[in-house]
CSV table of C-alpha atoms in Angstrom, one decimal:
chain,number,residue,atom,x,y,z
A,1,MET,CA,57.2,-71.5,-149.1
A,2,PRO,CA,54.6,-73.2,-146.9
A,3,LYS,CA,54.3,-77.0,-147.3
A,4,ARG,CA,51.4,-78.1,-149.5
A,5,VAL,CA,48.9,-80.2,-147.5
A,6,ASP,CA,47.7,-83.4,-149.2
A,7,HIS,CA,44.2,-83.6,-147.9
A,8,GLU,CA,43.5,-87.2,-148.9
A,9,GLU,CA,46.7,-88.3,-147.2
A,10,ARG,CA,45.6,-86.4,-144.1
A,11,ARG,CA,42.1,-88.1,-144.2
A,12,THR,CA,43.8,-91.5,-144.6
A,13,GLN,CA,46.1,-90.7,-141.6
A,14,ILE,CA,43.1,-90.0,-139.4
A,15,ALA,CA,41.1,-93.0,-140.7
A,16,GLU,CA,44.1,-95.3,-139.9
A,17,ALA,CA,44.2,-93.8,-136.4
A,18,LEU,CA,40.5,-94.6,-136.0
A,19,ILE,CA,41.0,-98.2,-137.1
A,20,ARG,CA,43.8,-98.7,-134.6
A,21,VAL,CA,41.9,-97.2,-131.7
A,22,ALA,CA,38.7,-99.0,-132.5
A,23,GLY,CA,40.5,-102.3,-132.9
A,24,ARG,CA,41.9,-101.9,-129.4
A,25,ARG,CA,38.9,-100.4,-127.6
A,26,GLY,CA,35.8,-101.2,-129.7
A,27,LEU,CA,34.0,-98.8,-132.1
A,28,HIS,CA,31.4,-97.8,-129.5
A,29,ALA,CA,34.1,-96.4,-127.1
A,30,VAL,CA,36.0,-94.3,-129.7
A,31,GLY,CA,35.6,-90.5,-129.7
A,32,MET,CA,37.0,-87.9,-132.1
A,33,ARG,CA,39.4,-86.7,-129.4
A,34,ASP,CA,40.8,-90.3,-129.1
A,35,VAL,CA,41.4,-90.5,-132.8
A,36,ALA,CA,43.1,-87.1,-132.8
A,37,ALA,CA,45.5,-88.2,-130.1
A,38,GLU,CA,46.2,-91.5,-131.9
A,39,ALA,CA,46.9,-89.6,-135.2
A,40,GLY,CA,49.0,-87.0,-133.5
A,41,VAL,CA,46.9,-84.1,-134.7
A,42,SER,CA,44.5,-81.6,-133.1
A,43,LEU,CA,40.9,-82.3,-132.4
A,44,ARG,CA,40.1,-79.3,-134.5
A,45,LEU,CA,41.8,-80.8,-137.5
A,46,VAL,CA,39.8,-84.0,-137.2
A,47,GLN,CA,36.6,-81.9,-136.9
A,48,TYR,CA,37.7,-79.9,-140.0
A,49,TYR,CA,37.9,-83.0,-142.1
A,50,PHE,CA,34.9,-85.0,-140.8
A,51,GLN,CA,32.6,-82.5,-138.9
A,52,THR,CA,30.9,-85.3,-137.0
A,53,LYS,CA,31.9,-88.7,-135.4
A,54,GLU,CA,29.4,-90.4,-137.7
A,55,LYS,CA,31.1,-89.1,-140.9
A,56,LEU,CA,34.5,-90.1,-139.4
A,57,LEU,CA,33.2,-93.7,-138.7
A,58,PHE,CA,31.7,-94.0,-142.2
A,59,TYR,CA,35.0,-92.8,-143.9
A,60,GLY,CA,36.9,-95.3,-141.7
A,61,LEU,CA,34.6,-98.1,-142.8
A,62,GLN,CA,35.2,-97.2,-146.4
A,63,HIS,CA,38.9,-97.1,-145.9
A,64,LEU,CA,38.8,-100.5,-144.2
A,65,THR,CA,36.8,-101.9,-147.1
A,66,ASP,CA,39.5,-100.7,-149.5
A,67,ARG,CA,42.1,-102.5,-147.4
A,68,PHE,CA,39.9,-105.7,-147.5
A,69,THR,CA,39.7,-105.4,-151.3
A,70,ALA,CA,43.4,-105.3,-151.5
A,71,ARG,CA,43.7,-108.4,-149.3
A,72,VAL,CA,41.3,-110.3,-151.7
A,73,GLY,CA,43.4,-109.1,-154.7
A,74,ALA,CA,46.6,-110.4,-153.0
A,75,ARG,CA,45.0,-113.8,-152.6
A,76,LEU,CA,43.8,-113.9,-156.2
A,77,ALA,CA,47.3,-112.9,-157.4
A,78,ALA,CA,48.7,-115.8,-155.4
A,79,ALA,CA,46.2,-118.2,-157.1
A,80,GLY,CA,47.6,-117.5,-160.5
A,81,PRO,CA,46.6,-115.6,-163.7
A,82,ASP,CA,43.3,-117.4,-164.2
A,83,PRO,CA,42.0,-118.6,-160.8
A,84,GLY,CA,38.5,-119.3,-162.0
A,85,PRO,CA,35.1,-118.8,-160.3
A,86,ARG,CA,35.6,-121.1,-157.3
A,87,ALA,CA,39.1,-119.9,-156.3
A,88,THR,CA,37.8,-116.3,-156.7
A,89,ILE,CA,34.9,-116.9,-154.4
A,90,GLU,CA,37.1,-118.8,-151.9
A,91,ALA,CA,39.6,-115.9,-151.9
A,92,LEU,CA,36.8,-113.5,-151.0
A,93,LEU,CA,35.4,-115.7,-148.2
A,94,LEU,CA,38.7,-116.6,-146.7
A,95,ALA,CA,39.9,-113.0,-146.7
A,96,SER,CA,36.9,-112.1,-144.5
A,97,LEU,CA,37.7,-114.5,-141.8
A,98,PRO,CA,39.5,-113.0,-138.7
A,99,THR,CA,42.7,-115.0,-138.9
A,100,ASP,CA,45.3,-112.2,-138.2
A,101,GLY,CA,45.4,-108.7,-136.8
A,102,GLU,CA,44.2,-106.9,-139.9
A,103,SER,CA,41.3,-109.3,-140.7
A,104,ARG,CA,40.3,-109.4,-137.1
A,105,THR,CA,40.0,-105.6,-137.0
A,106,PHE,CA,38.0,-105.6,-140.2
A,107,HIS,CA,35.5,-108.1,-138.9
A,108,LEU,CA,35.2,-106.5,-135.5
A,109,LEU,CA,34.7,-102.9,-136.8
A,110,TYR,CA,32.4,-104.0,-139.7
A,111,SER,CA,30.2,-105.9,-137.3
A,112,SER,CA,30.3,-103.2,-134.7
A,113,TYR,CA,29.3,-100.5,-137.2
A,114,SER,CA,26.3,-102.5,-138.4
A,115,ILE,CA,25.1,-103.1,-134.8
A,116,LEU,CA,25.6,-99.5,-133.8
A,117,SER,CA,23.7,-98.2,-136.8
A,118,VAL,CA,20.6,-100.1,-135.6
A,119,THR,CA,20.3,-98.0,-132.4
A,120,ASP,CA,22.2,-94.8,-133.4
A,121,GLU,CA,20.0,-92.4,-135.4
A,122,ALA,CA,22.9,-90.4,-136.7
A,123,LEU,CA,24.6,-93.6,-138.1
A,124,ALA,CA,21.3,-94.9,-139.4
A,125,ALA,CA,20.8,-91.7,-141.3
A,126,GLN,CA,23.8,-92.3,-143.5
A,127,PRO,CA,24.5,-95.3,-145.8
A,128,PHE,CA,26.1,-98.3,-144.2
A,129,ILE,CA,28.2,-99.0,-147.3
A,130,ASP,CA,28.1,-97.4,-150.7
A,131,ASN,CA,27.0,-100.6,-152.5
A,132,PRO,CA,25.6,-103.1,-150.0
A,133,ASP,CA,24.9,-105.8,-152.6
A,134,ALA,CA,28.3,-105.7,-154.3
A,135,ALA,CA,29.7,-108.8,-152.8
A,136,GLU,CA,26.5,-110.7,-153.2
A,137,ASN,CA,26.2,-109.7,-156.9
A,138,ALA,CA,29.9,-110.7,-157.5
A,139,VAL,CA,29.5,-114.1,-155.9
A,140,ALA,CA,26.2,-114.8,-157.6
A,141,GLY,CA,27.7,-113.8,-160.9
A,142,LEU,CA,30.7,-116.1,-160.5
A,143,ILE,CA,28.5,-119.0,-159.6
A,144,GLY,CA,26.4,-118.3,-162.7
A,145,GLN,CA,29.6,-118.3,-164.8
A,146,ALA,CA,30.6,-121.6,-163.4
A,147,GLN,CA,27.2,-123.1,-164.1
A,148,GLU,CA,27.4,-121.9,-167.8
A,149,ALA,CA,30.9,-123.5,-168.0
A,150,GLY,CA,29.8,-126.8,-166.5
A,151,LEU,CA,31.8,-126.2,-163.4
A,152,ALA,CA,29.0,-126.0,-160.9
A,153,ASP,CA,25.7,-127.7,-160.2
A,154,PRO,CA,23.2,-126.4,-162.8
A,155,GLY,CA,20.2,-127.0,-160.6
A,156,ILE,CA,21.2,-124.6,-157.8
A,157,ASP,CA,20.0,-121.0,-157.5
A,158,ALA,CA,23.2,-118.8,-157.8
A,159,ARG,CA,21.7,-115.9,-155.9
A,160,ILE,CA,20.6,-118.0,-152.9
A,161,GLU,CA,23.9,-119.8,-152.8
A,162,ALA,CA,25.8,-116.4,-152.8
A,163,ILE,CA,23.6,-115.1,-150.0
A,164,SER,CA,24.2,-118.3,-148.0
A,165,LEU,CA,28.0,-118.3,-148.5
A,166,LEU,CA,28.4,-114.7,-147.4
A,167,ALA,CA,26.1,-115.1,-144.4
A,168,MET,CA,28.0,-118.2,-143.4
A,169,ALA,CA,31.4,-116.5,-143.7
A,170,ALA,CA,30.2,-113.6,-141.5
A,171,THR,CA,28.9,-116.0,-138.9
A,172,MET,CA,32.0,-118.1,-139.0
A,173,GLY,CA,34.1,-114.9,-138.5
A,174,THR,CA,32.1,-114.0,-135.4
A,175,SER,CA,32.5,-117.6,-134.0
A,176,ILE,CA,36.3,-117.3,-134.5
A,177,LEU,CA,36.4,-113.9,-132.7
A,178,VAL,CA,34.6,-115.2,-129.6
A,179,GLY,CA,36.7,-118.4,-129.5
A,180,GLN,CA,33.9,-120.8,-130.5
A,181,ARG,CA,36.0,-122.4,-133.3
A,182,ASP,CA,39.4,-122.1,-134.8
A,183,PRO,CA,40.1,-120.7,-138.3
A,184,GLU,CA,40.9,-124.2,-139.7
A,185,SER,CA,37.5,-125.6,-138.8
A,186,ALA,CA,35.8,-122.5,-140.3
A,187,VAL,CA,37.7,-122.9,-143.5
A,188,ALA,CA,36.8,-126.5,-143.6
A,189,VAL,CA,33.1,-125.7,-143.3
A,190,LEU,CA,33.2,-123.1,-146.1
A,191,ARG,CA,35.1,-125.4,-148.4
A,192,HIS,CA,32.6,-128.2,-147.7
A,193,HIS,CA,29.8,-125.9,-149.0
A,194,LEU,CA,31.9,-124.9,-152.0
A,195,ASP,CA,32.4,-128.6,-152.8
A,196,ARG,CA,28.6,-129.0,-152.8
A,197,ILE,CA,28.2,-126.1,-155.3
A,198,PHE,CA,31.1,-126.9,-157.6
A,199,ARG,CA,31.3,-130.2,-159.4
A,200,THR,CA,33.9,-132.8,-158.2
A,201,GLY,CA,37.0,-132.8,-160.4
A,202,THR,CA,36.6,-129.2,-161.6
A,203,ARG,CA,38.1,-127.5,-158.6
A,204,ARG,CA,41.0,-125.3,-159.5
A,205,PRO,CA,43.9,-124.6,-157.2
A,206,SER,CA,42.7,-122.2,-154.5
A,207,PRO,CA,44.5,-119.9,-152.1
A,208,ALA,CA,46.1,-121.6,-149.1
A,209,ALA,CA,44.1,-121.6,-145.8
A,210,PRO,CA,45.0,-118.6,-143.6
A,211,PRO,CA,47.3,-119.3,-140.6
A,212,SER,CA,45.6,-119.5,-137.2
């Protein structure tokens, strides 16, 4: 009896190969033939599942986002059963900093995809991410919860603070990648701004700073 093919498993295998190659060479330099060779499958099989390079890149980005979500979940699990709004936001921000191989690849590929989509019409024609405001909505909601519970400054705008924190984390991530600053200083800056938002004496235990 012929072996039954798990199509989702095959897609994941190809997406993982894309991430490995792009992490080494940069997203702009990766072709479908390179991904096929890395995955140990034929070019025709990669084309069967994804048809175009743009569809492959988008699927790879989604897969990378799923891995990032798992990293955030692991940080929250380490923070305890009820980490609270601040620790939850901190877990999200710190997981996005490129402090190890996986997070470095995430930041590099995510940034590269957004830049390529500005000049590549085929990439621009498809969505960058399924829900581009998901992180912003989550962080704004958590800040709002903290304000209602008396854990955060009631006079701040939760939406503006969420946008600022996420933009800051993205910029800090790039500065780490290019060697402008080390992870410890980036974490210190993010925590400084969290201290400004959340009231002194209400900070719950948060995930440990990532290793350099």
